[in-house]
Amino acid sequence: MPVPLTASPAAHPRIRFDRNELAGAFGDLGTDLPLLIGIIAASGLDSAGVLVVFGLLQVFSGLWYGMPMPVQPLKAFAALVIAQKIPGRIIFGGGLAIGLSMLVLAATGLIDALARLIPKPVIRGIQFGLALQLATLALKEYVPADGLPGFALAAAAFLITVVLLGNRRWPAALIVIALGVAYALIFKLDLATAQRAVGLHLPGFHIPQRADILTGALLLALPQIPLSLGNSILATRQVLADHFPERKITVRQISFTYACMNLVAPFFGGFPVCHGSGGLVGHYAFGARTGGSVVLYGALFLVLGLFFSQGFAEVVQIFPLPVLGVLLLFEALTLAALLRDIITSKADLTVALLVGLLCAGLPYGYLVGLVVGTAGYYAMQRGWVGLGK
């Protein structure tokens, strides 16, 4: 499903607020919202801190880059927290540890060396692996969530998106989100629950302790680093080069903002975050071309955190998961479509498909895919393994 590339600097002002930026703002909602709900429920973190910091970091990223460069919860972190119900103090310690690690990689230039070492087909494979995971989540968990009515809702949302994707006058995501809101208001809204959720609530202040930083580094940061290197840094830089070639964003710049966000977030109750190629593709696919979409996205979470955090988990669950599933599915398809620029090379495509399958199918798959794919690519380049062009 090709997404047109635009290379003209004049076509990309740094910040713009219009219907297309608003539509793009929902491009990553299907990934972030369920993760944040699961994190808060499993860890007992204060939802105001999580949501307000998440929103502020979105605003920072949108203003800093002037592009649809969103912020996402760290996925490996989130999976471990949800599965093992890890407490907040360890989460904050792990966030600080990964922030320090990324700062070292950026300051020493090691991240540049890794960027030169890891070839483009491996990056495309990492993106393809993420696409497989997102599509599986959308089709297996989200679309069937509401039974037969949910399937009907998802089918309607899918058709709307197919017809309107790329339409600048009637952005697909806005129509789909409006459909989901209407469905929630008619069939799911509980006024008593909504009223209990309203009220001003501010984040608290936390100081991670040394023991928690060390535990968080071993338990959470180490499993996250391979995914962050592959998807948050290298794959994100590649997507920026695809869609915004005139901006020349480097892996060191991305690593630096990644580090800064995680050196600040733990002190205010925020969950550790990253940039991500999937989120960037999601915003772009649904119409965003400037940092305005990310600022608007952040404003949504700021409002939720400041005024609705007391009943956040209950209130947001009225929004139908099948609609989020459709948004997530199109994000996955757009990611998978990035394979098109290596499809003419049999060797490069083989590496990318292998990496994608390893990333999606194995524990620590992003680390395995990164290592195996890079080794396989250079083995082909040296003629040790031959597939032809």
PDB file of N, CA and C in Angstrom, residues 253-338:
ATOM      1  N   GLN A 253      21.028  12.305  16.729  1.00  0.00           N
ATOM      2  CA  GLN A 253      19.976  13.217  17.176  1.00  0.00           C
ATOM      3  C   GLN A 253      18.805  12.455  17.793  1.00  0.00           C
ATOM      4  N   ILE A 254      18.383  11.379  17.121  1.00  0.00           N
ATOM      5  CA  ILE A 254      17.269  10.579  17.639  1.00  0.00           C
ATOM      6  C   ILE A 254      17.641   9.949  18.976  1.00  0.00           C
ATOM      7  N   SER A 255      18.873   9.443  19.085  1.00  0.00           N
ATOM      8  CA  SER A 255      19.336   8.833  20.336  1.00  0.00           C
ATOM      9  C   SER A 255      19.372   9.855  21.459  1.00  0.00           C
ATOM     10  N   PHE A 256      19.757  11.084  21.125  1.00  0.00           N
ATOM     11  CA  PHE A 256      19.862  12.129  22.142  1.00  0.00           C
ATOM     12  C   PHE A 256      18.488  12.476  22.727  1.00  0.00           C
ATOM     13  N   THR A 257      17.479  12.672  21.867  1.00  0.00           N
ATOM     14  CA  THR A 257      16.152  12.989  22.408  1.00  0.00           C
ATOM     15  C   THR A 257      15.553  11.788  23.133  1.00  0.00           C
ATOM     16  N   TYR A 258      15.817  10.585  22.634  1.00  0.00           N
ATOM     17  CA  TYR A 258      15.406   9.357  23.330  1.00  0.00           C
ATOM     18  C   TYR A 258      15.978   9.368  24.742  1.00  0.00           C
ATOM     19  N   ALA A 259      17.282   9.649  24.860  1.00  0.00           N
ATOM     20  CA  ALA A 259      17.940   9.655  26.162  1.00  0.00           C
ATOM     21  C   ALA A 259      17.356  10.732  27.074  1.00  0.00           C
ATOM     22  N   CYS A 260      17.218  11.943  26.548  1.00  0.00           N
ATOM     23  CA  CYS A 260      16.731  13.062  27.370  1.00  0.00           C
ATOM     24  C   CYS A 260      15.347  12.785  27.938  1.00  0.00           C
ATOM     25  N   MET A 261      14.460  12.219  27.125  1.00  0.00           N
ATOM     26  CA  MET A 261      13.107  11.940  27.599  1.00  0.00           C
ATOM     27  C   MET A 261      13.123  10.976  28.776  1.00  0.00           C
ATOM     28  N   ASN A 262      13.983   9.957  28.707  1.00  0.00           N
ATOM     29  CA  ASN A 262      14.014   8.955  29.763  1.00  0.00           C
ATOM     30  C   ASN A 262      14.858   9.371  30.962  1.00  0.00           C
ATOM     31  N   LEU A 263      15.638  10.426  30.825  1.00  0.00           N
ATOM     32  CA  LEU A 263      16.338  10.986  31.974  1.00  0.00           C
ATOM     33  C   LEU A 263      15.439  11.933  32.775  1.00  0.00           C
ATOM     34  N   VAL A 264      14.318  12.331  32.186  1.00  0.00           N
ATOM     35  CA  VAL A 264      13.369  13.237  32.849  1.00  0.00           C
ATOM     36  C   VAL A 264      12.130  12.494  33.339  1.00  0.00           C
ATOM     37  N   ALA A 265      11.562  11.626  32.497  1.00  0.00           N
ATOM     38  CA  ALA A 265      10.262  11.004  32.781  1.00  0.00           C
ATOM     39  C   ALA A 265      10.179  10.301  34.132  1.00  0.00           C
ATOM     40  N   PRO A 266      11.199   9.511  34.564  1.00  0.00           N
ATOM     41  CA  PRO A 266      11.040   8.767  35.819  1.00  0.00           C
ATOM     42  C   PRO A 266      10.826   9.651  37.044  1.00  0.00           C
ATOM     43  N   PHE A 267      11.347  10.875  37.017  1.00  0.00           N
ATOM     44  CA  PHE A 267      11.232  11.749  38.191  1.00  0.00           C
ATOM     45  C   PHE A 267       9.817  12.283  38.385  1.00  0.00           C
ATOM     46  N   PHE A 268       8.990  12.184  37.346  1.00  0.00           N
ATOM     47  CA  PHE A 268       7.621  12.713  37.426  1.00  0.00           C
ATOM     48  C   PHE A 268       6.565  11.629  37.215  1.00  0.00           C
ATOM     49  N   GLY A 269       6.971  10.379  37.426  1.00  0.00           N
ATOM     50  CA  GLY A 269       6.010   9.289  37.340  1.00  0.00           C
ATOM     51  C   GLY A 269       5.681   8.857  35.935  1.00  0.00           C
ATOM     52  N   GLY A 270       6.518   9.198  34.952  1.00  0.00           N
ATOM     53  CA  GLY A 270       6.257   8.824  33.575  1.00  0.00           C
ATOM     54  C   GLY A 270       6.803   7.455  33.232  1.00  0.00           C
ATOM     55  N   PHE A 271       6.125   6.757  32.340  1.00  0.00           N
ATOM     56  CA  PHE A 271       6.598   5.460  31.871  1.00  0.00           C
ATOM     57  C   PHE A 271       7.691   5.692  30.819  1.00  0.00           C
ATOM     58  N   PRO A 272       8.735   4.844  30.773  1.00  0.00           N
ATOM     59  CA  PRO A 272       9.815   5.019  29.791  1.00  0.00           C
ATOM     60  C   PRO A 272       9.295   4.978  28.353  1.00  0.00           C
ATOM     61  N   VAL A 273       9.889   5.803  27.495  1.00  0.00           N
ATOM     62  CA  VAL A 273       9.380   5.997  26.139  1.00  0.00           C
ATOM     63  C   VAL A 273      10.514   5.970  25.122  1.00  0.00           C
ATOM     64  N   CYS A 274      10.111   5.943  23.859  1.00  0.00           N
ATOM     65  CA  CYS A 274      11.054   5.969  22.737  1.00  0.00           C
ATOM     66  C   CYS A 274      10.384   6.679  21.565  1.00  0.00           C
ATOM     67  N   HIS A 275      11.152   6.912  20.522  1.00  0.00           N
ATOM     68  CA  HIS A 275      10.567   7.192  19.217  1.00  0.00           C
ATOM     69  C   HIS A 275      10.331   5.837  18.552  1.00  0.00           C
ATOM     70  N   GLY A 276       9.639   5.812  17.421  1.00  0.00           N
ATOM     71  CA  GLY A 276       9.400   4.519  16.780  1.00  0.00           C
ATOM     72  C   GLY A 276       8.970   4.675  15.344  1.00  0.00           C
ATOM     73  N   SER A 277       9.480   3.792  14.496  1.00  0.00           N
ATOM     74  CA  SER A 277       9.142   3.881  13.068  1.00  0.00           C
ATOM     75  C   SER A 277       7.662   3.611  12.827  1.00  0.00           C
ATOM     76  N   GLY A 278       7.055   2.717  13.630  1.00  0.00           N
ATOM     77  CA  GLY A 278       5.639   2.420  13.440  1.00  0.00           C
ATOM     78  C   GLY A 278       4.757   3.621  13.729  1.00  0.00           C
ATOM     79  N   GLY A 279       5.047   4.322  14.815  1.00  0.00           N
ATOM     80  CA  GLY A 279       4.270   5.509  15.142  1.00  0.00           C
ATOM     81  C   GLY A 279       4.418   6.601  14.100  1.00  0.00           C
ATOM     82  N   LEU A 280       5.651   6.795  13.626  1.00  0.00           N
ATOM     83  CA  LEU A 280       5.899   7.789  12.587  1.00  0.00           C
ATOM     84  C   LEU A 280       5.136   7.449  11.309  1.00  0.00           C
ATOM     85  N   VAL A 281       5.180   6.185  10.922  1.00  0.00           N
ATOM     86  CA  VAL A 281       4.445   5.737   9.733  1.00  0.00           C
ATOM     87  C   VAL A 281       2.950   5.900   9.940  1.00  0.00           C
ATOM     88  N   GLY A 282       2.448   5.589  11.156  1.00  0.00           N
ATOM     89  CA  GLY A 282       1.020   5.736  11.430  1.00  0.00           C
ATOM     90  C   GLY A 282       0.548   7.172  11.284  1.00  0.00           C
ATOM     91  N   HIS A 283       1.285   8.103  11.869  1.00  0.00           N
ATOM     92  CA  HIS A 283       0.928   9.522  11.738  1.00  0.00           C
ATOM     93  C   HIS A 283       0.964   9.956  10.278  1.00  0.00           C
ATOM     94  N   TYR A 284       2.027   9.566   9.565  1.00  0.00           N
ATOM     95  CA  TYR A 284       2.182   9.979   8.168  1.00  0.00           C
ATOM     96  C   TYR A 284       1.074   9.378   7.292  1.00  0.00           C
ATOM     97  N   ALA A 285       0.786   8.100   7.504  1.00  0.00           N
ATOM     98  CA  ALA A 285      -0.197   7.413   6.662  1.00  0.00           C
ATOM     99  C   ALA A 285      -1.576   8.050   6.753  1.00  0.00           C
ATOM    100  N   PHE A 286      -1.922   8.584   7.928  1.00  0.00           N
ATOM    101  CA  PHE A 286      -3.244   9.176   8.103  1.00  0.00           C
ATOM    102  C   PHE A 286      -3.254  10.692   7.904  1.00  0.00           C
ATOM    103  N   GLY A 287      -2.181  11.249   7.344  1.00  0.00           N
ATOM    104  CA  GLY A 287      -2.237  12.633   6.875  1.00  0.00           C
ATOM    105  C   GLY A 287      -1.252  13.605   7.469  1.00  0.00           C
ATOM    106  N   ALA A 288      -0.555  13.257   8.561  1.00  0.00           N
ATOM    107  CA  ALA A 288       0.341  14.215   9.217  1.00  0.00           C
ATOM    108  C   ALA A 288       1.584  14.469   8.376  1.00  0.00           C
ATOM    109  N   ARG A 289       2.005  15.740   8.329  1.00  0.00           N
ATOM    110  CA  ARG A 289       3.234  16.105   7.628  1.00  0.00           C
ATOM    111  C   ARG A 289       4.105  17.035   8.464  1.00  0.00           C
ATOM    112  N   THR A 290       3.645  17.466   9.643  1.00  0.00           N
ATOM    113  CA  THR A 290       4.413  18.370  10.492  1.00  0.00           C
ATOM    114  C   THR A 290       4.340  17.884  11.944  1.00  0.00           C
ATOM    115  N   GLY A 291       5.021  18.630  12.817  1.00  0.00           N
ATOM    116  CA  GLY A 291       4.949  18.305  14.238  1.00  0.00           C
ATOM    117  C   GLY A 291       3.606  18.615  14.867  1.00  0.00           C
ATOM    118  N   GLY A 292       2.728  19.278  14.129  1.00  0.00           N
ATOM    119  CA  GLY A 292       1.422  19.620  14.674  1.00  0.00           C
ATOM    120  C   GLY A 292       0.622  18.412  15.114  1.00  0.00           C
ATOM    121  N   SER A 293       0.718  17.314  14.375  1.00  0.00           N
ATOM    122  CA  SER A 293      -0.054  16.117  14.736  1.00  0.00           C
ATOM    123  C   SER A 293       0.387  15.572  16.084  1.00  0.00           C
ATOM    124  N   VAL A 294       1.688  15.609  16.349  1.00  0.00           N
ATOM    125  CA  VAL A 294       2.213  15.071  17.605  1.00  0.00           C
ATOM    126  C   VAL A 294       1.868  15.995  18.769  1.00  0.00           C
ATOM    127  N   VAL A 295       1.890  17.307  18.531  1.00  0.00           N
ATOM    128  CA  VAL A 295       1.474  18.258  19.565  1.00  0.00           C
ATOM    129  C   VAL A 295       0.003  18.038  19.921  1.00  0.00           C
ATOM    130  N   LEU A 296      -0.848  17.850  18.914  1.00  0.00           N
ATOM    131  CA  LEU A 296      -2.267  17.583  19.165  1.00  0.00           C
ATOM    132  C   LEU A 296      -2.459  16.265  19.910  1.00  0.00           C
ATOM    133  N   TYR A 297      -1.702  15.262  19.528  1.00  0.00           N
ATOM    134  CA  TYR A 297      -1.758  13.957  20.193  1.00  0.00           C
ATOM    135  C   TYR A 297      -1.360  14.101  21.661  1.00  0.00           C
ATOM    136  N   GLY A 298      -0.302  14.866  21.917  1.00  0.00           N
ATOM    137  CA  GLY A 298       0.118  15.098  23.288  1.00  0.00           C
ATOM    138  C   GLY A 298      -0.920  15.846  24.091  1.00  0.00           C
ATOM    139  N   ALA A 299      -1.578  16.817  23.460  1.00  0.00           N
ATOM    140  CA  ALA A 299      -2.610  17.585  24.159  1.00  0.00           C
ATOM    141  C   ALA A 299      -3.752  16.673  24.618  1.00  0.00           C
ATOM    142  N   LEU A 300      -4.085  15.668  23.806  1.00  0.00           N
ATOM    143  CA  LEU A 300      -5.127  14.708  24.192  1.00  0.00           C
ATOM    144  C   LEU A 300      -4.757  14.001  25.494  1.00  0.00           C
ATOM    145  N   PHE A 301      -3.517  13.540  25.606  1.00  0.00           N
ATOM    146  CA  PHE A 301      -3.101  12.821  26.814  1.00  0.00           C
ATOM    147  C   PHE A 301      -2.934  13.761  28.003  1.00  0.00           C
ATOM    148  N   LEU A 302      -2.545  15.001  27.747  1.00  0.00           N
ATOM    149  CA  LEU A 302      -2.484  15.976  28.832  1.00  0.00           C
ATOM    150  C   LEU A 302      -3.871  16.197  29.448  1.00  0.00           C
ATOM    151  N   VAL A 303      -4.874  16.355  28.600  1.00  0.00           N
ATOM    152  CA  VAL A 303      -6.238  16.544  29.100  1.00  0.00           C
ATOM    153  C   VAL A 303      -6.708  15.309  29.866  1.00  0.00           C
ATOM    154  N   LEU A 304      -6.445  14.125  29.301  1.00  0.00           N
ATOM    155  CA  LEU A 304      -6.838  12.886  29.985  1.00  0.00           C
ATOM    156  C   LEU A 304      -6.150  12.771  31.347  1.00  0.00           C
ATOM    157  N   GLY A 305      -4.856  13.073  31.382  1.00  0.00           N
ATOM    158  CA  GLY A 305      -4.104  12.928  32.624  1.00  0.00           C
ATOM    159  C   GLY A 305      -4.484  13.929  33.685  1.00  0.00           C
ATOM    160  N   LEU A 306      -4.705  15.171  33.301  1.00  0.00           N
ATOM    161  CA  LEU A 306      -5.000  16.219  34.272  1.00  0.00           C
ATOM    162  C   LEU A 306      -6.433  16.153  34.791  1.00  0.00           C
ATOM    163  N   PHE A 307      -7.374  15.765  33.933  1.00  0.00           N
ATOM    164  CA  PHE A 307      -8.793  15.899  34.301  1.00  0.00           C
ATOM    165  C   PHE A 307      -9.578  14.585  34.349  1.00  0.00           C
ATOM    166  N   PHE A 308      -9.029  13.494  33.773  1.00  0.00           N
ATOM    167  CA  PHE A 308      -9.800  12.244  33.720  1.00  0.00           C
ATOM    168  C   PHE A 308      -9.002  11.039  34.220  1.00  0.00           C
ATOM    169  N   SER A 309      -7.862  11.269  34.861  1.00  0.00           N
ATOM    170  CA  SER A 309      -6.989  10.152  35.212  1.00  0.00           C
ATOM    171  C   SER A 309      -7.556   9.278  36.326  1.00  0.00           C
ATOM    172  N   GLN A 310      -8.468   9.806  37.139  1.00  0.00           N
ATOM    173  CA  GLN A 310      -8.982   9.022  38.272  1.00  0.00           C
ATOM    174  C   GLN A 310      -9.753   7.784  37.814  1.00  0.00           C
ATOM    175  N   GLY A 311     -10.354   7.845  36.644  1.00  0.00           N
ATOM    176  CA  GLY A 311     -11.077   6.679  36.129  1.00  0.00           C
ATOM    177  C   GLY A 311     -10.653   6.348  34.724  1.00  0.00           C
ATOM    178  N   PHE A 312      -9.380   6.640  34.413  1.00  0.00           N
ATOM    179  CA  PHE A 312      -8.895   6.512  33.044  1.00  0.00           C
ATOM    180  C   PHE A 312      -9.140   5.115  32.471  1.00  0.00           C
ATOM    181  N   ALA A 313      -8.725   4.094  33.195  1.00  0.00           N
ATOM    182  CA  ALA A 313      -8.813   2.731  32.657  1.00  0.00           C
ATOM    183  C   ALA A 313     -10.250   2.345  32.333  1.00  0.00           C
ATOM    184  N   GLU A 314     -11.190   2.773  33.193  1.00  0.00           N
ATOM    185  CA  GLU A 314     -12.590   2.417  32.963  1.00  0.00           C
ATOM    186  C   GLU A 314     -13.190   3.215  31.804  1.00  0.00           C
ATOM    187  N   VAL A 315     -12.883   4.521  31.768  1.00  0.00           N
ATOM    188  CA  VAL A 315     -13.509   5.384  30.768  1.00  0.00           C
ATOM    189  C   VAL A 315     -13.039   5.050  29.360  1.00  0.00           C
ATOM    190  N   VAL A 316     -11.733   4.880  29.176  1.00  0.00           N
ATOM    191  CA  VAL A 316     -11.228   4.675  27.815  1.00  0.00           C
ATOM    192  C   VAL A 316     -11.648   3.319  27.251  1.00  0.00           C
ATOM    193  N   GLN A 317     -11.996   2.393  28.117  1.00  0.00           N
ATOM    194  CA  GLN A 317     -12.393   1.087  27.611  1.00  0.00           C
ATOM    195  C   GLN A 317     -13.758   1.100  26.931  1.00  0.00           C
ATOM    196  N   ILE A 318     -14.484   2.216  27.019  1.00  0.00           N
ATOM    197  CA  ILE A 318     -15.732   2.274  26.264  1.00  0.00           C
ATOM    198  C   ILE A 318     -15.467   2.470  24.766  1.00  0.00           C
ATOM    199  N   PHE A 319     -14.263   2.966  24.425  1.00  0.00           N
ATOM    200  CA  PHE A 319     -13.979   3.139  23.000  1.00  0.00           C
ATOM    201  C   PHE A 319     -13.753   1.761  22.385  1.00  0.00           C
ATOM    202  N   PRO A 320     -14.418   1.459  21.256  1.00  0.00           N
ATOM    203  CA  PRO A 320     -14.398   0.084  20.722  1.00  0.00           C
ATOM    204  C   PRO A 320     -13.021  -0.338  20.198  1.00  0.00           C
ATOM    205  N   LEU A 321     -12.546  -1.458  20.696  1.00  0.00           N
ATOM    206  CA  LEU A 321     -11.261  -1.997  20.251  1.00  0.00           C
ATOM    207  C   LEU A 321     -11.232  -2.341  18.753  1.00  0.00           C
ATOM    208  N   PRO A 322     -12.355  -2.785  18.144  1.00  0.00           N
ATOM    209  CA  PRO A 322     -12.291  -3.053  16.704  1.00  0.00           C
ATOM    210  C   PRO A 322     -11.868  -1.846  15.868  1.00  0.00           C
ATOM    211  N   VAL A 323     -12.254  -0.653  16.279  1.00  0.00           N
ATOM    212  CA  VAL A 323     -11.829   0.547  15.550  1.00  0.00           C
ATOM    213  C   VAL A 323     -10.329   0.771  15.711  1.00  0.00           C
ATOM    214  N   LEU A 324      -9.828   0.613  16.945  1.00  0.00           N
ATOM    215  CA  LEU A 324      -8.383   0.706  17.154  1.00  0.00           C
ATOM    216  C   LEU A 324      -7.652  -0.358  16.343  1.00  0.00           C
ATOM    217  N   GLY A 325      -8.262  -1.536  16.219  1.00  0.00           N
ATOM    218  CA  GLY A 325      -7.654  -2.609  15.438  1.00  0.00           C
ATOM    219  C   GLY A 325      -7.487  -2.247  13.972  1.00  0.00           C
ATOM    220  N   VAL A 326      -8.479  -1.569  13.408  1.00  0.00           N
ATOM    221  CA  VAL A 326      -8.383  -1.152  12.003  1.00  0.00           C
ATOM    222  C   VAL A 326      -7.269  -0.123  11.828  1.00  0.00           C
ATOM    223  N   LEU A 327      -7.180   0.851  12.726  1.00  0.00           N
ATOM    224  CA  LEU A 327      -6.090   1.830  12.658  1.00  0.00           C
ATOM    225  C   LEU A 327      -4.738   1.132  12.762  1.00  0.00           C
ATOM    226  N   LEU A 328      -4.649   0.172  13.669  1.00  0.00           N
ATOM    227  CA  LEU A 328      -3.406  -0.557  13.865  1.00  0.00           C
ATOM    228  C   LEU A 328      -3.057  -1.392  12.637  1.00  0.00           C
ATOM    229  N   LEU A 329      -4.055  -1.986  12.014  1.00  0.00           N
ATOM    230  CA  LEU A 329      -3.824  -2.803  10.826  1.00  0.00           C
ATOM    231  C   LEU A 329      -3.260  -1.966   9.681  1.00  0.00           C
ATOM    232  N   PHE A 330      -3.785  -0.774   9.491  1.00  0.00           N
ATOM    233  CA  PHE A 330      -3.269   0.071   8.409  1.00  0.00           C
ATOM    234  C   PHE A 330      -1.872   0.597   8.721  1.00  0.00           C
ATOM    235  N   GLU A 331      -1.571   0.809   9.976  1.00  0.00           N
ATOM    236  CA  GLU A 331      -0.196   1.144  10.363  1.00  0.00           C
ATOM    237  C   GLU A 331       0.733  -0.012   9.991  1.00  0.00           C
ATOM    238  N   ALA A 332       0.287  -1.250  10.264  1.00  0.00           N
ATOM    239  CA  ALA A 332       1.092  -2.426   9.933  1.00  0.00           C
ATOM    240  C   ALA A 332       1.284  -2.568   8.423  1.00  0.00           C
ATOM    241  N   LEU A 333       0.222  -2.373   7.652  1.00  0.00           N
ATOM    242  CA  LEU A 333       0.325  -2.491   6.200  1.00  0.00           C
ATOM    243  C   LEU A 333       1.264  -1.442   5.613  1.00  0.00           C
ATOM    244  N   THR A 334       1.213  -0.246   6.157  1.00  0.00           N
ATOM    245  CA  THR A 334       2.095   0.811   5.662  1.00  0.00           C
ATOM    246  C   THR A 334       3.543   0.500   5.997  1.00  0.00           C
ATOM    247  N   LEU A 335       3.784  -0.059   7.178  1.00  0.00           N
ATOM    248  CA  LEU A 335       5.142  -0.482   7.526  1.00  0.00           C
ATOM    249  C   LEU A 335       5.635  -1.580   6.590  1.00  0.00           C
ATOM    250  N   ALA A 336       4.791  -2.579   6.357  1.00  0.00           N
ATOM    251  CA  ALA A 336       5.186  -3.686   5.476  1.00  0.00           C
ATOM    252  C   ALA A 336       5.467  -3.208   4.059  1.00  0.00           C
ATOM    253  N   ALA A 337       4.746  -2.183   3.619  1.00  0.00           N
ATOM    254  CA  ALA A 337       4.925  -1.667   2.260  1.00  0.00           C
ATOM    255  C   ALA A 337       6.285  -1.022   2.049  1.00  0.00           C
ATOM    256  N   LEU A 338       7.013  -0.709   3.130  1.00  0.00           N
ATOM    257  CA  LEU A 338       8.334  -0.129   2.986  1.00  0.00           C
ATOM    258  C   LEU A 338       9.325  -1.110   2.355  1.00  0.00           C
TER     259      LEU A 338
END
